[in-house]
Amino acid sequence: MPTPRRSRLALLALVAVAAAAGLLLGPGGSPGGTRGPSVGGDWRAFVGADQPAVPIGQRAIVVLKAPSLAQQVARAGGIASTVDERRWTNAAYASQQQLITRLAIQGIGVKPEFSFARVLNGFSAALDPRAIAVLERSPLVAGVYPVRAAFPATISVGSPGSLARPDVELPRYDGCGVTIALLDTGVDGAQPYLRGRILDGIDVVGGDPEVTALADPLDPSRLETHGTELAGLLVGGGGPSGLAGVATGASVLPIRVAGWQTDAHGAYAVYARSDQLIEGLERAVDPNADGDAHDAARVALIGLAERYAGFADSPEARAVQGALSLDTLVVAAAGNDGAAGPGGAPAALTVGASDTRSELLQARVVVRRGLDVLYDRTAPLLGAVAPVHPLDLAPAAPRPAARDLTSFFGLRGFSLVAGKAALVPAGADPAAQVEQAAQAGAAAVVLYGGSIPAGSLGLDAAVDVPVVAIPAGPAVAALGARAAGADV
């Protein structure tokens, strides 16, 4: 008989909040730092600062106009039988084969790497410019889109048993009976902390039947940890001091869409491609891949983000909408480097970071020239690291001609600011200036020439020196006095 699809929004919303908390808060722990304690953890980013260059090649995603399973179910008012769903899934695959046959007649060979029929109707493949031009003019094609790279949405800092518990509770709800599809790296289900809550998973990246956390093929000491950490934040329990996840009664279906893959330099990095991510959603709504999505996971948590890819009409956004039509709520990260996919999808429950500190950390800044005090104020710290004791530092400035890291080094290659307070004009990109000064060995960074609110630079514990801002007047006077040989 036809089965009505009801999303059970109240319960799903609560469990999704729990899943979102895991994604939002990310792994806890103590990043540490030689200059002082980290006060905000890695509150800067979901995506992180620098990501490796990865080889996407000529891969593209082709979306067809013929309806997907999700679109057929939506047209039927959310009521569909198992027979209907399998028929509609097969029809989507048949429309793809029809297009590929037409291309072959024109002398264009296309070999799909992934074929999608449930959350959207399309496929991914390596396409040369001629193939793309023909596909874009085809009446069967809705659009051709580049494949993008996606990276873990938080920075891994420890084992599941060492993570801090998110300060989120759902009274009377523990997610019992709900399956959360975790689209991330592999999960180490042998962790006692996960308590047997990890189901047999699916490996989109490498076909690993155990979907476990794998090691870097070139360095066995480097393991995938991100998926295991998020699983712990969701369903973990029995940790030290009662440490537990936020939906301890739920079950996690690990879908490995990210893992060790070659980067642009021939080494290995942990990342996913957008076509792998969509394939992960295909399996989240149809875990046994039989064309019938009645066994779909109720929540799909995507622990990855594609920077600068938050397009509302992208294949990822269409796939998120398709998943929702099949009763799978997708939880995704907002990103930190411009809108991120799949968090840019209108149908996604998109999560942003939060800084829950009740007070801003401050430091007293005194600029002295001989016995004269040029500046004496309390200023908010702009970074995540506070000094643990008073710092008595001489000022130094970068070379004015250069605009990159080299400006903090002299012509003979020695750092101009090592062990000193780097006085740096705020300029158009103060965050980059701070990062470069810290890389050059500055013991503190003092920006001047602009009004900078606390937290606006997005600095995390990677900049492990105190950062403050002062007016331009005392900074310029101090540098001038220093150049004249005065004690500053």
Short mmCIF file of C-alpha atoms in Angstrom, two decimals:
data_model
loop_
_atom_site.label_atom_id
_atom_site.label_comp_id
_atom_site.label_asym_id
_atom_site.label_seq_id
_atom_site.Cartn_x
_atom_site.Cartn_y
_atom_site.Cartn_z
CA MET A 1 0.00 0.00 0.00
CA PRO A 2 1.14 3.57 -0.50
CA THR A 3 2.92 4.88 2.57
CA PRO A 4 2.36 8.49 3.67
CA ARG A 5 5.56 10.35 4.30
CA ARG A 6 5.39 12.35 7.52
CA SER A 7 8.53 14.07 8.66
CA ARG A 8 7.67 14.05 12.39
CA LEU A 9 9.00 17.59 12.51
CA ALA A 10 8.82 18.11 16.28
CA LEU A 11 11.01 15.13 17.15
CA LEU A 12 13.27 15.60 14.15
CA ALA A 13 13.80 19.24 15.00
CA LEU A 14 14.90 18.33 18.50
CA VAL A 15 17.27 15.63 17.35
CA ALA A 16 18.54 17.95 14.62
CA VAL A 17 19.30 20.54 17.30
CA ALA A 18 21.41 17.91 19.02
CA ALA A 19 23.14 17.04 15.76
CA ALA A 20 23.63 20.72 15.05
CA ALA A 21 25.19 21.21 18.46
CA GLY A 22 27.76 18.59 17.63
CA LEU A 23 28.57 20.27 14.35
CA LEU A 24 28.49 23.78 15.78
CA LEU A 25 30.64 23.16 18.82
CA GLY A 26 32.94 20.70 17.16
CA PRO A 27 35.69 18.89 19.01
CA GLY A 28 36.69 20.52 22.27
CA GLY A 29 39.96 20.10 24.09
CA SER A 30 42.82 22.43 24.89
CA PRO A 31 44.81 23.60 21.91
CA GLY A 32 47.23 25.21 24.34
CA GLY A 33 49.85 27.74 23.41
CA THR A 34 53.16 28.92 24.71
CA ARG A 35 52.00 32.50 25.20
CA GLY A 36 48.89 31.88 27.25
CA PRO A 37 45.62 29.97 27.42
CA SER A 38 43.25 29.63 24.52
CA VAL A 39 40.07 31.40 25.53
CA GLY A 40 37.73 30.59 22.71
CA GLY A 41 38.96 27.31 21.34
CA ASP A 42 38.77 27.28 17.58
CA TRP A 43 35.76 29.59 17.46
CA ARG A 44 37.04 31.20 14.33
CA ALA A 45 36.00 28.75 11.71
CA PHE A 46 34.09 25.80 10.51
CA VAL A 47 36.34 25.53 7.51
CA GLY A 48 39.72 26.48 8.96
CA ALA A 49 42.36 28.80 7.63
CA ASP A 50 44.41 27.00 5.01
CA GLN A 51 43.31 23.98 3.04
CA PRO A 52 45.46 21.91 0.70
CA ALA A 53 45.15 22.26 -3.04
CA VAL A 54 43.30 19.23 -4.39
CA PRO A 55 43.02 17.89 -7.95
CA ILE A 56 39.43 18.10 -9.15
CA GLY A 57 40.47 17.75 -12.78
CA GLN A 58 37.74 18.18 -15.38
CA ARG A 59 35.02 16.63 -13.24
CA ALA A 60 31.57 18.17 -13.51
CA ILE A 61 28.07 17.35 -12.31
CA VAL A 62 25.37 17.12 -14.97
CA VAL A 63 21.80 17.66 -13.72
CA LEU A 64 19.00 16.38 -15.95
CA LYS A 65 15.53 17.85 -16.43
CA ALA A 66 13.88 14.45 -16.02
CA PRO A 67 12.57 14.12 -12.44
CA SER A 68 14.43 12.40 -9.64
CA LEU A 69 12.80 10.05 -7.17
CA ALA A 70 12.45 12.93 -4.71
CA GLN A 71 10.68 15.11 -7.27
CA GLN A 72 8.30 12.30 -8.18
CA VAL A 73 7.47 11.71 -4.52
CA ALA A 74 6.86 15.43 -3.99
CA ARG A 75 4.54 15.53 -7.03
CA ALA A 76 2.60 12.60 -5.58
CA GLY A 77 1.98 14.56 -2.38
CA GLY A 78 4.50 12.60 -0.35
CA ILE A 79 2.61 9.32 -0.75
CA ALA A 80 4.37 6.53 -2.64
CA SER A 81 4.55 2.76 -2.58
CA THR A 82 7.74 0.73 -2.69
CA VAL A 83 6.88 -0.28 -6.28
CA ASP A 84 6.40 3.36 -7.28
CA GLU A 85 9.69 4.46 -5.77
CA ARG A 86 11.72 1.75 -7.44
CA ARG A 87 10.04 2.48 -10.77
CA TRP A 88 10.78 6.20 -10.48
CA THR A 89 14.40 5.52 -9.50
CA ASN A 90 14.88 3.26 -12.52
CA ALA A 91 13.26 5.88 -14.77
CA ALA A 92 15.82 8.45 -13.61
CA TYR A 93 18.69 6.10 -14.41
CA ALA A 94 17.11 5.38 -17.83
CA SER A 95 16.99 9.10 -18.66
CA GLN A 96 20.72 9.35 -17.92
CA GLN A 97 21.49 6.40 -20.16
CA GLN A 98 19.43 7.99 -22.94
CA LEU A 99 21.53 11.16 -22.70
CA ILE A 100 24.82 9.24 -22.63
CA THR A 101 23.74 7.26 -25.72
CA ARG A 102 22.91 10.48 -27.58
CA LEU A 103 26.35 11.84 -26.71
CA ALA A 104 28.02 8.66 -27.95
CA ILE A 105 26.27 9.06 -31.32
CA GLN A 106 27.91 12.49 -31.56
CA GLY A 107 31.30 10.97 -30.80
CA ILE A 108 31.42 12.09 -27.17
CA GLY A 109 32.18 9.32 -24.71
CA VAL A 110 31.02 9.92 -21.15
CA LYS A 111 31.78 7.54 -18.29
CA PRO A 112 29.91 8.59 -15.14
CA GLU A 113 31.86 8.26 -11.90
CA PHE A 114 28.70 8.61 -9.80
CA SER A 115 25.08 8.39 -10.95
CA PHE A 116 22.34 10.01 -8.86
CA ALA A 117 18.65 9.16 -9.09
CA ARG A 118 17.13 9.74 -5.64
CA VAL A 119 17.91 13.22 -4.29
CA LEU A 120 18.53 14.55 -7.80
CA ASN A 121 18.71 13.18 -11.32
CA GLY A 122 22.22 13.50 -12.68
CA PHE A 123 25.75 12.15 -12.76
CA SER A 124 29.35 13.24 -12.33
CA ALA A 125 32.06 12.60 -14.89
CA ALA A 126 35.27 14.00 -16.34
CA LEU A 127 34.16 16.20 -19.24
CA ASP A 128 36.23 17.97 -21.86
CA PRO A 129 35.20 21.43 -23.13
CA ARG A 130 33.41 20.00 -26.19
CA ALA A 131 31.31 17.67 -24.04
CA ILE A 132 30.39 20.53 -21.72
CA ALA A 133 29.36 22.73 -24.64
CA VAL A 134 27.13 20.01 -26.09
CA LEU A 135 25.59 19.18 -22.70
CA GLU A 136 24.78 22.81 -21.94
CA ARG A 137 22.79 23.02 -25.19
CA SER A 138 21.02 19.71 -24.70
CA PRO A 139 17.23 19.92 -24.10
CA LEU A 140 17.59 17.05 -21.63
CA VAL A 141 20.02 18.91 -19.35
CA ALA A 142 19.09 21.38 -16.62
CA GLY A 143 22.68 22.46 -15.92
CA VAL A 144 26.36 21.54 -15.82
CA TYR A 145 28.26 22.45 -12.64
CA PRO A 146 31.89 22.14 -11.54
CA VAL A 147 32.80 19.59 -8.89
CA ARG A 148 34.13 21.32 -5.77
CA ALA A 149 36.24 20.31 -2.81
CA ALA A 150 34.81 20.07 0.71
CA PHE A 151 36.81 19.86 3.93
CA PRO A 152 36.04 18.84 7.53
CA ALA A 153 34.08 21.63 9.13
CA THR A 154 36.02 21.69 12.40
CA ILE A 155 39.62 21.10 13.35
CA SER A 156 40.43 17.74 14.95
CA VAL A 157 42.14 18.15 18.31
CA GLY A 158 41.78 14.91 20.24
CA SER A 159 40.27 11.51 20.78
CA PRO A 160 36.51 11.10 21.38
CA GLY A 161 37.10 10.36 25.05
CA SER A 162 38.90 13.68 25.55
CA LEU A 163 36.24 15.94 24.07
CA ALA A 164 34.36 18.50 26.10
CA ARG A 165 30.63 17.89 26.33
CA PRO A 166 28.54 20.46 24.44
CA ASP A 167 26.46 22.56 26.80
CA VAL A 168 23.22 21.46 25.12
CA GLU A 169 20.47 19.36 26.65
CA LEU A 170 17.17 18.06 25.29
CA PRO A 171 14.99 17.22 28.33
CA ARG A 172 13.01 13.99 27.81
CA TYR A 173 14.59 13.42 24.39
CA ASP A 174 17.68 11.33 23.69
CA GLY A 175 17.09 10.55 20.02
CA CYS A 176 16.01 6.97 20.71
CA GLY A 177 14.82 5.31 17.50
CA VAL A 178 16.33 7.99 15.24
CA THR A 179 19.11 7.22 12.79
CA ILE A 180 21.56 10.03 12.00
CA ALA A 181 23.50 9.58 8.78
CA LEU A 182 26.93 11.10 9.40
CA LEU A 183 28.51 12.25 6.13
CA ASP A 184 32.12 12.71 7.12
CA THR A 185 35.33 10.69 7.40
CA GLY A 186 35.32 7.11 8.59
CA VAL A 187 34.25 6.35 12.16
CA ASP A 188 36.20 4.17 14.58
CA GLY A 189 33.27 2.16 15.90
CA ALA A 190 35.56 0.21 18.24
CA GLN A 191 35.83 3.23 20.55
CA PRO A 192 34.20 2.21 23.89
CA TYR A 193 32.85 5.75 24.13
CA LEU A 194 30.56 5.06 21.14
CA ARG A 195 28.88 2.17 22.98
CA GLY A 196 27.84 0.13 19.96
CA ARG A 197 25.74 2.98 18.57
CA ILE A 198 27.50 2.87 15.19
CA LEU A 199 25.69 0.99 12.44
CA ASP A 200 27.32 -0.76 9.50
CA GLY A 201 28.24 2.10 7.21
CA ILE A 202 28.93 2.97 3.59
CA ASP A 203 32.27 4.07 2.13
CA VAL A 204 31.79 6.34 -0.88
CA VAL A 205 35.48 7.25 -1.12
CA GLY A 206 37.29 3.93 -1.11
CA GLY A 207 34.86 1.06 -0.67
CA ASP A 208 36.12 0.09 2.80
CA PRO A 209 33.54 -2.44 4.05
CA GLU A 210 34.09 -1.46 7.69
CA VAL A 211 33.91 2.32 7.07
CA THR A 212 36.46 2.81 9.81
CA ALA A 213 38.86 5.70 10.40
CA LEU A 214 41.70 5.01 7.97
CA ALA A 215 45.35 6.04 8.08
CA ASP A 216 47.29 8.18 5.62
CA PRO A 217 48.69 5.67 3.09
CA LEU A 218 52.08 7.42 3.31
CA ASP A 219 52.09 7.92 7.09
CA PRO A 220 50.23 5.31 9.18
CA SER A 221 50.50 7.51 12.27
CA ARG A 222 48.02 10.00 10.78
CA LEU A 223 44.41 8.84 11.18
CA GLU A 224 41.09 10.24 10.09
CA THR A 225 39.54 11.48 13.33
CA HIS A 226 36.86 13.99 12.42
CA GLY A 227 34.04 11.52 11.82
CA THR A 228 34.81 9.66 15.05
CA GLU A 229 34.79 12.91 17.01
CA LEU A 230 31.43 14.03 15.62
CA ALA A 231 29.98 10.57 16.27
CA GLY A 232 31.13 10.92 19.88
CA LEU A 233 29.50 14.33 20.19
CA LEU A 234 26.26 12.82 18.92
CA VAL A 235 25.88 9.43 20.60
CA GLY A 236 28.92 8.99 22.85
CA GLY A 237 28.53 7.96 26.47
CA GLY A 238 30.37 6.59 29.46
CA GLY A 239 33.27 8.99 29.16
CA PRO A 240 35.31 10.49 32.02
CA SER A 241 33.21 12.41 34.56
CA GLY A 242 30.02 11.32 32.83
CA LEU A 243 31.04 12.71 29.46
CA ALA A 244 28.31 12.00 26.92
CA GLY A 245 27.00 13.13 23.57
CA VAL A 246 23.81 15.09 22.98
CA ALA A 247 21.62 12.34 21.46
CA THR A 248 22.79 9.25 23.31
CA GLY A 249 19.81 7.13 22.28
CA ALA A 250 20.22 7.71 18.55
CA SER A 251 22.17 5.53 16.14
CA VAL A 252 24.80 6.77 13.69
CA LEU A 253 25.01 5.52 10.12
CA PRO A 254 28.55 6.49 9.02
CA ILE A 255 28.80 7.41 5.36
CA ARG A 256 32.43 8.04 4.46
CA VAL A 257 32.32 10.81 1.88
CA ALA A 258 35.66 12.32 2.98
CA GLY A 259 38.98 10.64 3.57
CA TRP A 260 42.56 10.32 2.47
CA GLN A 261 42.77 11.29 -1.19
CA THR A 262 45.69 12.56 -3.20
CA ASP A 263 46.31 16.28 -3.19
CA ALA A 264 47.79 18.43 -5.92
CA HIS A 265 51.34 17.62 -4.78
CA GLY A 266 51.06 13.84 -4.76
CA ALA A 267 50.65 13.56 -0.99
CA TYR A 268 47.41 12.71 0.82
CA ALA A 269 44.87 15.01 2.45
CA VAL A 270 41.47 14.46 4.04
CA TYR A 271 38.77 15.97 1.87
CA ALA A 272 35.64 15.20 -0.12
CA ARG A 273 34.36 16.21 -3.51
CA SER A 274 30.87 17.56 -4.03
CA ASP A 275 29.92 14.57 -6.18
CA GLN A 276 31.01 12.26 -3.36
CA LEU A 277 28.93 14.31 -0.96
CA ILE A 278 25.83 14.00 -3.17
CA GLU A 279 26.43 10.27 -3.45
CA GLY A 280 26.51 10.22 0.34
CA LEU A 281 23.06 11.85 0.44
CA GLU A 282 21.87 9.28 -2.10
CA ARG A 283 22.86 6.55 0.35
CA ALA A 284 21.50 8.44 3.38
CA VAL A 285 18.00 8.32 1.88
CA ASP A 286 18.40 4.76 0.56
CA PRO A 287 20.96 2.92 2.70
CA ASN A 288 20.47 -0.47 1.02
CA ALA A 289 20.48 1.08 -2.47
CA ASP A 290 17.38 -0.78 -3.64
CA GLY A 291 15.67 2.29 -5.12
CA ASP A 292 13.13 2.54 -2.28
CA ALA A 293 13.75 5.40 0.14
CA HIS A 294 11.34 4.38 2.88
CA ASP A 295 14.37 3.26 4.92
CA ALA A 296 15.95 6.72 4.80
CA ALA A 297 17.85 8.10 7.78
CA ARG A 298 15.78 10.78 9.49
CA VAL A 299 18.70 13.20 9.90
CA ALA A 300 21.81 13.62 7.75
CA LEU A 301 24.62 15.54 9.43
CA ILE A 302 27.21 16.81 6.96
CA GLY A 303 30.45 17.51 8.81
CA LEU A 304 32.02 19.19 5.77
CA ALA A 305 31.86 22.56 4.08
CA GLU A 306 32.68 23.82 0.59
CA ARG A 307 34.11 27.30 0.96
CA TYR A 308 32.61 30.05 -1.20
CA ALA A 309 30.04 27.62 -2.63
CA GLY A 310 26.75 28.52 -0.95
CA PHE A 311 24.66 28.62 -4.12
CA ALA A 312 20.92 28.11 -3.73
CA ASP A 313 20.62 26.37 -7.13
CA SER A 314 23.76 24.23 -6.96
CA PRO A 315 23.59 20.43 -7.31
CA GLU A 316 24.30 20.18 -3.58
CA ALA A 317 21.37 22.51 -2.78
CA ARG A 318 19.10 20.50 -5.09
CA ALA A 319 20.24 17.30 -3.40
CA VAL A 320 19.49 18.74 0.05
CA GLN A 321 15.99 19.64 -1.10
CA GLY A 322 15.60 16.17 -2.55
CA ALA A 323 16.64 14.60 0.73
CA LEU A 324 14.06 16.69 2.60
CA SER A 325 11.38 15.56 0.15
CA LEU A 326 12.29 12.01 1.14
CA ASP A 327 12.00 12.88 4.85
CA THR A 328 15.71 13.29 5.60
CA LEU A 329 16.55 16.59 7.30
CA VAL A 330 20.05 17.77 6.32
CA VAL A 331 22.13 19.63 8.92
CA ALA A 332 25.10 21.54 7.47
CA ALA A 333 27.70 24.16 8.41
CA ALA A 334 27.38 27.81 7.43
CA GLY A 335 31.11 28.10 6.74
CA ASN A 336 33.47 30.91 7.60
CA ASP A 337 34.88 31.95 4.22
CA GLY A 338 31.81 33.24 2.47
CA ALA A 339 28.63 31.22 2.23
CA ALA A 340 29.50 27.53 2.16
CA GLY A 341 27.85 24.62 0.43
CA PRO A 342 25.80 22.66 1.27
CA GLY A 343 24.93 25.11 4.05
CA GLY A 344 23.74 27.56 1.40
CA ALA A 345 20.85 25.26 0.49
CA PRO A 346 17.49 26.80 1.43
CA ALA A 347 16.25 23.37 2.60
CA ALA A 348 19.19 22.71 4.94
CA LEU A 349 19.24 23.35 8.68
CA THR A 350 22.35 25.50 8.54
CA VAL A 351 24.42 26.04 11.68
CA GLY A 352 26.72 28.92 12.56
CA ALA A 353 29.45 29.17 15.17
CA SER A 354 28.89 30.88 18.48
CA ASP A 355 31.20 32.58 20.94
CA THR A 356 29.56 31.98 24.31
CA ARG A 357 32.02 33.91 26.46
CA SER A 358 30.17 36.28 28.78
CA GLU A 359 33.08 38.72 28.99
CA LEU A 360 35.72 40.00 26.62
CA LEU A 361 39.30 39.49 27.72
CA GLN A 362 41.26 42.69 28.01
CA ALA A 363 44.83 43.75 28.57
CA ARG A 364 46.36 46.97 29.82
CA VAL A 365 48.55 48.51 27.12
CA VAL A 366 51.19 51.08 28.10
CA VAL A 367 53.37 52.76 25.48
CA ARG A 368 56.34 54.52 27.09
CA ARG A 369 59.07 56.72 25.61
CA GLY A 370 61.74 57.15 28.25
CA LEU A 371 59.83 58.47 31.25
CA ASP A 372 56.99 59.82 29.12
CA VAL A 373 53.81 57.75 28.82
CA LEU A 374 52.40 58.04 25.30
CA TYR A 375 49.44 55.72 25.86
CA ASP A 376 47.91 53.94 28.87
CA ARG A 377 44.58 52.24 28.31
CA THR A 378 42.85 48.91 28.70
CA ALA A 379 42.16 47.36 25.30
CA PRO A 380 40.19 44.26 24.32
CA LEU A 381 42.20 41.31 23.07
CA LEU A 382 41.55 40.71 19.40
CA GLY A 383 42.76 37.10 19.34
CA ALA A 384 42.13 33.91 21.29
CA VAL A 385 45.32 34.01 23.39
CA ALA A 386 45.86 36.10 26.50
CA PRO A 387 49.22 36.88 28.14
CA VAL A 388 49.87 34.96 31.34
CA HIS A 389 52.25 37.59 32.73
CA PRO A 390 53.23 41.20 31.93
CA LEU A 391 55.22 41.62 28.73
CA ASP A 392 57.86 44.34 28.52
CA LEU A 393 58.65 44.55 24.81
CA ALA A 394 60.49 46.85 22.45
CA PRO A 395 58.44 47.89 19.41
CA ALA A 396 59.34 47.00 15.84
CA ALA A 397 57.72 47.61 12.48
CA PRO A 398 57.62 45.78 9.15
CA ARG A 399 59.29 47.16 6.06
CA PRO A 400 56.83 49.56 4.40
CA ALA A 401 57.59 48.53 0.81
CA ALA A 402 56.47 44.90 1.00
CA ARG A 403 52.92 43.67 1.57
CA ASP A 404 53.43 40.04 2.56
CA LEU A 405 55.40 37.94 5.04
CA THR A 406 58.69 39.19 3.61
CA SER A 407 57.93 42.65 4.97
CA PHE A 408 58.64 41.34 8.47
CA PHE A 409 62.17 40.28 7.48
CA GLY A 410 65.22 42.38 6.68
CA LEU A 411 67.16 42.18 3.44
CA ARG A 412 69.58 39.69 5.03
CA GLY A 413 66.74 37.36 5.97
CA PHE A 414 66.51 38.08 9.69
CA SER A 415 63.16 38.77 11.35
CA LEU A 416 62.56 42.42 12.24
CA VAL A 417 59.96 41.62 14.90
CA ALA A 418 61.14 38.41 16.60
CA GLY A 419 60.66 38.70 20.37
CA LYS A 420 59.24 42.22 20.02
CA ALA A 421 55.90 43.98 19.86
CA ALA A 422 55.12 44.32 16.18
CA LEU A 423 53.45 47.66 15.52
CA VAL A 424 51.51 47.09 12.32
CA PRO A 425 49.14 49.40 10.43
CA ALA A 426 45.70 47.82 10.28
CA GLY A 427 45.34 48.42 6.55
CA ALA A 428 42.78 46.61 4.41
CA ASP A 429 43.55 43.12 5.75
CA PRO A 430 44.57 43.36 9.42
CA ALA A 431 44.03 39.64 10.06
CA ALA A 432 46.63 38.73 7.43
CA GLN A 433 49.05 41.28 8.90
CA VAL A 434 48.64 39.76 12.36
CA GLU A 435 49.17 36.21 11.09
CA GLN A 436 52.32 37.23 9.22
CA ALA A 437 53.74 39.08 12.24
CA ALA A 438 53.13 36.03 14.44
CA GLN A 439 54.77 33.77 11.86
CA ALA A 440 57.79 36.08 11.90
CA GLY A 441 58.18 35.53 15.67
CA ALA A 442 56.59 38.62 17.18
CA ALA A 443 55.86 38.27 20.91
CA ALA A 444 52.79 40.50 20.57
CA VAL A 445 51.04 42.35 17.76
CA VAL A 446 49.74 45.90 18.14
CA LEU A 447 47.56 47.16 15.28
CA TYR A 448 47.08 50.87 14.76
CA GLY A 449 45.29 53.21 12.39
CA GLY A 450 41.80 51.75 12.61
CA SER A 451 38.98 50.99 15.02
CA ILE A 452 38.78 47.19 15.28
CA PRO A 453 36.03 45.52 17.39
CA ALA A 454 37.02 42.53 19.49
CA GLY A 455 36.55 39.29 17.61
CA SER A 456 36.11 40.91 14.22
CA LEU A 457 39.41 39.57 12.88
CA GLY A 458 38.38 35.96 13.33
CA LEU A 459 41.72 35.01 14.89
CA ASP A 460 41.99 31.63 16.58
CA ALA A 461 44.61 29.90 18.72
CA ALA A 462 46.86 29.44 15.68
CA VAL A 463 47.94 33.04 16.36
CA ASP A 464 49.47 32.24 19.74
CA VAL A 465 50.46 35.79 20.76
CA PRO A 466 48.39 38.60 22.28
CA VAL A 467 46.86 41.00 19.75
CA VAL A 468 45.51 44.46 20.58
CA ALA A 469 44.75 47.71 18.74
CA ILE A 470 45.68 51.27 19.71
CA PRO A 471 45.26 54.69 18.04
CA ALA A 472 47.71 55.71 15.34
CA GLY A 473 49.16 58.68 17.23
CA PRO A 474 51.01 56.90 20.04
CA ALA A 475 52.07 54.08 17.71
CA VAL A 476 53.67 56.46 15.20
CA ALA A 477 55.29 58.45 18.02
CA ALA A 478 56.74 55.28 19.51
CA LEU A 479 58.18 54.13 16.20
CA GLY A 480 59.66 57.56 15.56
CA ALA A 481 61.26 57.65 18.98
CA ARG A 482 62.61 54.15 18.47
CA ALA A 483 64.16 55.16 15.17
CA ALA A 484 65.80 58.15 16.91
CA GLY A 485 67.42 55.81 19.45
CA ALA A 486 65.14 56.53 22.43
CA ASP A 487 64.21 53.86 24.95
CA VAL A 488 60.68 52.79 23.97
#
